[in-house]
Short mmCIF file of C-alpha atoms and ligand atoms in Angstrom, two decimals:
data_model
loop_
_atom_site.label_atom_id
_atom_site.label_comp_id
_atom_site.label_asym_id
_atom_site.label_seq_id
_atom_site.Cartn_x
_atom_site.Cartn_y
_atom_site.Cartn_z
CA MET J 1 34.35 -7.00 -6.04
CA MET J 2 31.67 -7.88 -8.54
CA ALA J 3 29.05 -7.02 -5.98
CA SER J 4 27.97 -3.69 -7.38
CA GLN J 5 27.62 -5.13 -10.88
CA ASN J 6 25.63 -8.14 -9.77
CA ARG J 7 23.71 -6.25 -7.19
CA ILE J 8 20.29 -7.67 -6.42
CA SER J 9 17.92 -4.84 -5.56
CA TRP J 10 15.14 -5.24 -3.03
CA TRP J 11 12.42 -4.47 -5.57
CA ARG J 12 12.01 -5.07 -9.29
CA THR J 13 8.96 -3.72 -11.06
CA GLU J 14 7.99 -4.95 -14.51
CA ILE J 15 7.80 -2.64 -17.52
CA GLY J 16 7.82 -3.90 -21.10
CA ASP J 17 7.39 -2.87 -24.73
CA ALA J 18 3.61 -2.88 -24.40
CA GLU J 19 3.81 -0.06 -21.83
CA ILE J 20 6.26 1.86 -24.01
CA ASP J 21 4.04 1.50 -27.10
CA ARG J 22 0.91 2.56 -25.28
CA VAL J 23 2.57 5.58 -23.66
CA THR J 24 4.05 6.61 -27.02
CA ARG J 25 0.63 6.38 -28.64
CA SER J 26 -0.86 8.67 -26.00
CA ILE J 27 1.82 11.25 -26.51
CA ARG J 28 1.49 11.09 -30.33
CA GLU J 29 -2.24 11.63 -29.98
CA GLU J 30 -1.56 14.56 -27.63
CA LYS J 31 -3.34 12.78 -24.82
CA ILE J 32 -1.08 14.02 -22.06
CA SER J 33 -3.38 15.70 -19.56
CA GLN J 34 -6.26 14.06 -17.69
CA GLY J 35 -8.73 12.96 -20.37
CA ALA J 36 -10.07 9.98 -22.29
CA VAL J 37 -7.29 7.53 -21.36
CA THR J 38 -7.67 8.30 -17.65
CA LEU J 39 -11.40 7.66 -18.01
CA GLU J 40 -10.68 4.33 -19.66
CA PHE J 41 -8.20 3.36 -16.94
CA GLU J 42 -10.72 4.30 -14.24
CA ALA J 43 -13.42 2.22 -15.93
CA ARG J 44 -11.12 -0.80 -16.13
CA LEU J 45 -10.11 -0.47 -12.48
CA ALA J 46 -13.79 -0.20 -11.49
CA GLU J 47 -14.53 -3.36 -13.42
CA PHE J 48 -11.57 -5.23 -11.94
CA LEU J 49 -12.47 -4.25 -8.39
CA GLY J 50 -16.23 -4.54 -8.89
CA VAL J 51 -16.90 -1.01 -7.61
CA LYS J 52 -19.13 1.73 -9.00
CA HIS J 53 -16.65 4.60 -9.01
CA VAL J 54 -12.92 5.16 -9.39
CA ALA J 55 -11.17 8.55 -9.31
CA ALA J 56 -7.52 8.53 -10.36
CA CYS J 57 -5.18 11.08 -8.81
CA THR J 58 -1.52 12.00 -8.41
CA SER J 59 -0.50 9.46 -5.74
CA GLY J 60 -1.66 7.06 -3.05
CA SER J 61 -0.96 9.81 -0.52
CA THR J 62 -3.24 12.14 -2.47
CA ALA J 63 -5.87 9.40 -2.61
CA LEU J 64 -5.84 9.24 1.21
CA LEU J 65 -6.07 13.01 1.54
CA MET J 66 -8.97 13.20 -0.94
CA ALA J 67 -10.79 10.36 0.84
CA LEU J 68 -10.45 12.07 4.22
CA MET J 69 -11.53 15.45 2.80
CA ALA J 70 -14.53 13.88 1.06
CA ALA J 71 -15.46 12.17 4.33
CA GLY J 72 -15.51 15.59 5.99
CA ILE J 73 -12.58 14.92 8.34
CA GLY J 74 -11.01 18.09 9.72
CA PRO J 75 -9.85 20.06 12.78
CA GLY J 76 -11.22 18.69 16.05
CA ASP J 77 -11.58 15.15 14.67
CA GLU J 78 -9.47 12.14 15.56
CA VAL J 79 -8.58 9.35 13.14
CA ILE J 80 -7.16 6.04 14.35
CA VAL J 81 -4.17 4.81 12.32
CA PRO J 82 -2.03 1.69 12.87
CA ASN J 83 1.42 2.41 14.26
CA ARG J 84 3.02 0.21 11.62
CA THR J 85 2.39 1.57 8.13
CA TRP J 86 4.06 3.77 5.56
CA ILE J 87 3.89 7.25 7.11
CA ALA J 88 1.77 8.57 4.21
CA THR J 89 -1.29 7.14 5.98
CA ALA J 90 -0.76 9.44 8.96
CA HIS J 91 0.42 12.46 7.00
CA ALA J 92 -2.82 12.57 5.02
CA VAL J 93 -4.70 12.86 8.33
CA VAL J 94 -2.35 15.60 9.56
CA LEU J 95 -2.94 17.63 6.38
CA THR J 96 -6.70 17.71 6.99
CA GLY J 97 -6.10 19.30 10.40
CA ALA J 98 -7.40 16.24 12.25
CA LYS J 99 -5.43 14.43 14.94
CA VAL J 100 -3.66 11.11 14.29
CA VAL J 101 -4.27 8.58 17.05
CA LEU J 102 -1.84 5.67 16.78
CA ALA J 103 -2.88 2.11 17.59
CA ASP J 104 -0.51 -0.82 18.01
CA ASP J 105 -0.78 -3.64 15.45
CA ASP J 106 0.69 -6.96 14.40
CA PRO J 107 0.41 -8.55 10.94
CA ILE J 108 0.23 -12.09 12.30
CA ASP J 109 -2.24 -11.40 15.10
CA LYS J 110 -4.97 -9.20 13.63
CA THR J 111 -6.76 -8.84 16.95
CA VAL J 112 -4.04 -6.50 18.28
CA PHE J 113 -5.17 -3.56 16.14
CA VAL J 114 -8.84 -4.24 16.80
CA GLU J 115 -8.32 -4.28 20.58
CA GLU J 116 -6.24 -1.10 20.46
CA VAL J 117 -8.90 0.62 18.36
CA ARG J 118 -11.52 -0.21 21.00
CA LYS J 119 -9.32 1.39 23.67
CA LYS J 120 -8.61 4.56 21.70
CA ILE J 121 -12.13 5.50 20.60
CA ASN J 122 -13.54 8.61 22.27
CA LYS J 123 -16.03 11.40 21.52
CA ARG J 124 -13.73 13.05 19.00
CA THR J 125 -13.03 9.87 17.01
CA LYS J 126 -14.45 10.28 13.53
CA ALA J 127 -12.84 7.55 11.44
CA LEU J 128 -10.74 4.40 11.42
CA LEU J 129 -7.99 4.09 8.83
CA PRO J 130 -7.00 0.40 8.63
CA VAL J 131 -4.07 -0.47 6.37
CA HIS J 132 -3.83 -3.71 4.39
CA LEU J 133 -0.06 -4.03 4.73
CA GLY J 134 1.84 -6.31 2.39
CA GLY J 135 -1.42 -7.61 0.89
CA ARG J 136 -2.68 -8.74 4.32
CA SER J 137 -6.22 -7.84 5.20
CA ALA J 138 -7.02 -5.96 8.37
CA ASP J 139 -9.86 -7.57 10.36
CA MET J 140 -12.50 -5.73 8.35
CA GLU J 141 -15.42 -7.69 9.75
CA THR J 142 -14.75 -6.68 13.36
CA LEU J 143 -13.68 -3.15 12.46
CA THR J 144 -16.93 -2.70 10.54
CA GLN J 145 -18.93 -3.79 13.60
CA ILE J 146 -16.99 -1.40 15.85
CA ALA J 147 -17.48 1.44 13.37
CA GLN J 148 -21.20 0.80 13.16
CA SER J 149 -21.71 0.73 16.90
CA HIS J 150 -19.74 3.99 17.39
CA ARG J 151 -20.97 5.71 14.22
CA LEU J 152 -17.50 5.99 12.74
CA LEU J 153 -16.39 6.02 9.14
CA ILE J 154 -13.86 3.57 7.75
CA ILE J 155 -11.40 4.54 5.07
CA GLU J 156 -9.15 1.74 3.84
CA ASP J 157 -5.50 2.28 2.96
CA SER J 158 -5.22 -0.46 0.36
CA ALA J 159 -2.04 0.84 -1.30
CA GLN J 160 -0.47 -2.58 -0.65
CA GLY J 161 -3.72 -4.52 -0.94
CA PHE J 162 -4.58 -4.27 -4.63
CA ALA J 163 -6.16 -7.51 -5.91
CA SER J 164 -5.92 -9.14 -2.44
CA ARG J 165 -9.03 -10.63 -0.87
CA ASN J 166 -10.47 -11.59 2.46
CA GLN J 167 -13.64 -13.59 3.15
CA MET J 168 -15.75 -10.52 2.27
CA GLY J 169 -14.14 -9.84 -1.10
CA LEU J 170 -11.50 -7.52 -2.52
CA LEU J 171 -9.57 -5.29 -0.15
CA GLY J 172 -10.19 -1.57 -0.48
CA THR J 173 -13.83 -2.11 -1.45
CA GLN J 174 -15.26 -2.81 2.01
CA SER J 175 -15.70 0.70 3.41
CA LEU J 176 -16.79 4.20 2.41
CA VAL J 177 -13.62 4.84 0.42
CA GLY J 178 -10.63 2.66 -0.52
CA CYS J 179 -7.28 4.24 -1.38
CA PHE J 180 -4.70 2.74 -3.74
CA SER J 181 -1.23 3.70 -4.94
CA LEU J 182 0.50 3.26 -8.29
CA SER J 183 3.97 4.10 -7.03
CA LEU J 184 6.99 1.95 -7.79
CA ALA J 185 6.88 -0.74 -5.10
CA LYS J 186 3.24 -1.72 -5.68
CA LEU J 187 1.66 -4.59 -7.62
CA ILE J 188 0.87 -2.38 -10.60
CA SER J 189 2.78 0.84 -11.08
CA THR J 190 2.82 3.95 -13.21
CA GLY J 191 5.85 5.38 -11.41
CA GLN J 192 3.61 7.81 -9.55
CA GLY J 193 -0.15 7.84 -9.21
CA GLY J 194 -3.05 6.64 -7.15
CA PHE J 195 -6.80 6.24 -7.13
CA VAL J 196 -9.78 6.30 -4.83
CA VAL J 197 -12.68 3.86 -5.08
CA THR J 198 -16.19 4.11 -3.67
CA ASN J 199 -19.70 2.80 -4.19
CA HIS J 200 -21.17 5.96 -2.69
CA ALA J 201 -22.35 8.34 -5.44
CA GLU J 202 -22.30 11.49 -3.31
CA THR J 203 -18.74 10.81 -2.12
CA TYR J 204 -17.67 10.21 -5.71
CA GLU J 205 -19.11 13.58 -6.80
CA LYS J 206 -17.18 15.29 -4.02
CA LEU J 207 -13.97 13.51 -5.03
CA MET J 208 -14.33 14.46 -8.69
CA CYS J 209 -15.05 18.06 -7.90
CA MET J 210 -12.29 18.31 -5.30
CA ARG J 211 -9.76 16.86 -7.75
CA ASN J 212 -10.20 19.99 -9.84
CA HIS J 213 -10.10 22.82 -7.26
CA GLY J 214 -13.72 22.29 -6.31
CA VAL J 215 -14.92 23.20 -9.79
CA GLN J 216 -17.37 20.93 -11.59
CA ASP J 217 -17.13 22.39 -15.07
CA PRO J 218 -13.69 23.73 -16.05
CA VAL J 219 -15.24 26.04 -18.68
CA GLN J 220 -18.35 27.34 -16.94
CA VAL J 221 -16.51 27.84 -13.67
CA GLN J 222 -18.50 27.99 -10.47
CA TYR J 223 -16.79 27.70 -7.10
CA SER J 224 -18.53 25.04 -5.05
CA ARG J 225 -16.07 23.63 -2.49
CA MET J 226 -12.47 23.48 -1.36
CA GLY J 227 -10.25 21.45 -3.63
CA PHE J 228 -6.86 21.29 -5.28
CA ASN J 229 -5.16 20.01 -8.43
CA PHE J 230 -5.14 16.28 -7.65
CA ARG J 231 -5.57 15.26 -11.31
CA PHE J 232 -3.95 12.22 -12.92
CA ASN J 233 -2.76 12.22 -16.55
CA ASP J 234 -3.28 10.20 -19.72
CA VAL J 235 0.38 9.33 -20.25
CA LEU J 236 0.56 7.45 -16.96
CA ALA J 237 -2.98 6.11 -17.38
CA SER J 238 -1.78 4.47 -20.63
CA MET J 239 0.90 2.68 -18.68
CA GLY J 240 -1.63 1.76 -15.99
CA ILE J 241 -3.95 0.10 -18.52
CA VAL J 242 -1.14 -2.15 -19.74
CA GLN J 243 0.00 -2.93 -16.19
CA LEU J 244 -3.53 -3.96 -15.27
CA GLU J 245 -3.75 -6.21 -18.33
CA GLY J 246 -0.70 -8.10 -17.03
CA ILE J 247 -1.99 -8.51 -13.49
CA ALA J 248 -2.46 -12.30 -13.56
CA ARG J 249 1.18 -12.86 -14.53
CA ARG J 250 2.36 -10.48 -11.82
CA ILE J 251 0.30 -12.19 -9.16
CA GLU J 252 1.61 -15.57 -10.16
CA HIS J 253 5.19 -14.35 -10.07
CA VAL J 254 4.97 -12.75 -6.61
CA LYS J 255 3.37 -15.96 -5.33
CA ASN J 256 6.24 -18.00 -6.77
CA ILE J 257 8.73 -15.72 -5.03
CA TYR J 258 6.83 -16.13 -1.77
CA HIS J 259 6.75 -19.94 -1.99
CA THR J 260 10.44 -20.08 -2.86
CA TYR J 261 11.42 -18.01 0.18
CA GLN J 262 9.00 -19.80 2.48
CA LYS J 263 10.50 -23.14 1.58
CA GLY J 264 14.12 -21.97 1.51
CA LEU J 265 14.03 -20.10 4.82
CA SER J 266 11.86 -22.43 6.88
CA ASP J 267 14.65 -23.59 9.17
CA VAL J 268 17.05 -20.69 9.30
CA ARG J 269 17.85 -19.88 12.90
CA GLY J 270 17.25 -16.30 14.11
CA LEU J 271 14.91 -15.57 11.23
CA GLN J 272 11.13 -15.69 10.95
CA PHE J 273 9.21 -15.47 7.68
CA VAL J 274 6.14 -13.24 8.06
CA PRO J 275 3.29 -15.19 6.45
CA VAL J 276 0.43 -14.10 4.20
CA ASN J 277 -2.92 -15.91 4.11
CA LEU J 278 -2.68 -17.21 0.55
CA ALA J 279 -5.53 -19.67 1.00
CA GLY J 280 -7.75 -16.79 2.09
CA GLY J 281 -6.98 -14.82 -1.08
CA GLU J 282 -4.23 -12.51 0.15
CA ILE J 283 -1.46 -11.71 -2.34
CA PRO J 284 2.09 -11.66 -0.98
CA LEU J 285 3.19 -8.32 -2.40
CA TYR J 286 6.52 -8.49 -0.55
CA ALA J 287 8.78 -11.09 1.06
CA GLU J 288 8.96 -10.03 4.70
CA ILE J 289 11.02 -11.40 7.56
CA LEU J 290 11.80 -10.67 11.18
CA VAL J 291 15.46 -11.04 11.97
CA GLU J 292 16.88 -10.77 15.48
CA ASP J 293 20.10 -9.02 14.52
CA ARG J 294 19.06 -6.93 11.53
CA PRO J 295 22.23 -4.81 11.29
CA SER J 296 24.47 -7.91 10.96
CA PHE J 297 22.01 -9.51 8.57
CA GLU J 298 21.93 -6.44 6.36
CA LYS J 299 25.73 -6.21 6.39
CA HIS J 300 26.13 -9.87 5.43
CA LEU J 301 23.72 -9.57 2.50
CA SER J 302 25.10 -6.24 1.39
CA SER J 303 28.64 -7.62 1.25
CA ASN J 304 27.21 -10.25 -1.11
CA GLY J 305 25.65 -7.60 -3.35
CA ILE J 306 22.14 -8.08 -2.02
CA GLN J 307 19.99 -5.17 -0.96
CA ILE J 308 17.28 -5.56 1.66
CA ARG J 309 14.88 -2.88 2.79
CA PRO J 310 14.46 -2.46 6.54
CA TYR J 311 10.84 -1.99 7.65
CA TYR J 312 9.66 1.56 8.05
CA PRO J 313 10.20 2.76 11.62
CA SER J 314 7.05 2.78 13.75
CA LEU J 315 5.10 6.02 13.39
CA ASN J 316 5.31 6.91 17.08
CA LEU J 317 9.02 7.60 16.45
CA ALA J 318 8.19 10.54 14.15
CA PRO J 319 8.67 13.74 16.19
CA HIS J 320 5.43 15.27 14.87
CA LEU J 321 3.39 12.12 15.69
CA ALA J 322 5.02 11.42 19.06
CA ASP J 323 2.89 9.42 21.44
CA SER J 324 3.80 8.26 24.93
CA SER J 325 1.81 4.99 24.65
CA GLU J 326 3.56 1.64 24.43
CA PHE J 327 3.58 -0.17 21.09
CA PRO J 328 5.18 -3.55 21.84
CA HIS J 329 3.94 -5.36 18.74
CA SER J 330 4.62 -2.80 16.03
CA SER J 331 7.95 -1.80 17.63
CA LYS J 332 9.26 -5.32 17.14
CA TYR J 333 8.58 -5.08 13.41
CA GLY J 334 10.09 -1.62 13.15
CA LYS J 335 13.27 -2.91 14.76
CA CYS J 336 13.61 -6.42 13.27
CA GLY J 337 11.50 -6.37 10.10
CA ALA J 338 12.89 -6.36 6.56
CA PHE J 339 11.83 -6.84 2.96
CA LEU J 340 13.88 -9.36 1.01
CA PRO J 341 14.43 -8.89 -2.75
CA CYS J 342 11.07 -9.37 -4.47
CA GLY J 343 8.74 -7.72 -7.00
CA PRO J 344 6.89 -8.60 -10.23
CA SER J 345 10.06 -9.07 -12.30
CA GLN J 346 12.56 -10.16 -9.67
CA PRO J 347 14.17 -13.23 -11.28
CA LEU J 348 13.63 -16.43 -9.28
CA ALA J 349 17.37 -17.06 -9.70
CA ASN J 350 17.97 -13.94 -7.58
CA VAL J 351 15.64 -15.30 -4.92
CA GLU J 352 17.55 -18.60 -4.91
CA ARG J 353 20.79 -16.69 -4.56
CA VAL J 354 19.44 -14.67 -1.62
CA ILE J 355 18.35 -17.88 0.12
CA GLN J 356 21.77 -19.40 -0.44
CA VAL J 357 23.54 -16.35 1.00
CA ILE J 358 21.23 -16.35 4.03
CA GLN J 359 21.80 -20.06 4.64
CA GLN J 360 25.56 -19.47 4.57
CA MET J 361 25.31 -16.83 7.24
CA LYS J 362 27.08 -17.59 10.52
CA TRP J 363 25.35 -16.17 13.59
CA ASN J 364 27.52 -15.68 16.60
C1 PLP K 401 2.69 3.45 -1.03
C2 PLP K 401 1.82 3.66 0.13
C3 PLP K 401 1.11 4.85 0.35
C4 PLP K 401 1.30 6.09 -0.46
O1 PLP K 401 1.25 5.96 -1.82
P1 PLP K 401 2.13 6.93 -2.74
O2 PLP K 401 1.58 6.67 -4.11
O3 PLP K 401 3.55 6.53 -2.60
O4 PLP K 401 1.88 8.32 -2.29
C5 PLP K 401 0.24 4.91 1.41
N1 PLP K 401 0.08 3.88 2.24
C6 PLP K 401 0.76 2.73 2.09
C7 PLP K 401 0.50 1.61 3.04
C8 PLP K 401 1.66 2.59 1.04
O5 PLP K 401 2.35 1.46 0.92
#
């Protein structure tokens, strides 16, 4: 079959000559470690997001760990995490020594997470870690009120929320610290990488110091606090600068993909398109569906050379995060959710082909 040759992959990032030229220039100039280009990238991100401080680091997972460490989260503390996220969100909490408390959630009904959070707060709760999944905002307004009345911190996992907005502004900028990722399946990518944003000067100083083993000045070394090597590098920062310059085109393309699917799949039986609030400023990073019989669906597409990505399993299924609570909402997504082929350079012709193959599917 031609399938393997014509294979449509679930995600296509966008890298062009401008990235290659800029990376080459950095290497020629021997800017390969964390230095001037990283500073420039951080400044541009700060400007784009309208925040005071940005600290680049090795990954979105690292960004979460740094944010939690800077917030003083540690053994004896509890952090509330949605049950439906990429597991990095929870692992960062585990690494600090704090306890992950899972809360059920639903992307269409944002009140589910909020109500679960209210139920799970206790004396040990120190922070809430809402996740802006697939560019969709968590209910930040209500979560902020809850946090204020219980004296809790909020740290946003905005790895999938870059450039998305809610009524209060850009996601990831509405709490003590916002965490972003630059890994492959994100709106802008450097292959690996991440960054932390904050408007709080003291937190920023902690982050900067922590990124370099708790040492402020790498020449006149004085040990001040616990840290690690969380540093970013100028080669990838070069790529990041170019990716950020192309953000408007990327946003437009992912919106076109979203509209095409929404229209093409509106009356397919057994399949539900998971919406994004475009009018409210959310950016549809992915094309997400719920499909009753996911194994048959995946098999049908795969035999037509189309790859889908099943949703990540709910976190309560991880042996080290096990929780005896019920998670009816998130479980449904873990079982029936999938990402259809999408991404900043996924050709619209591929999207049309996917729709056609889905429409041809015979459910029995
Ligand atoms: C990608 C992602 C992360 C982790 O980012 P990495 O750069 O891959 O470490 C964390 N949370 C969410 C929701 C993500 O999508």
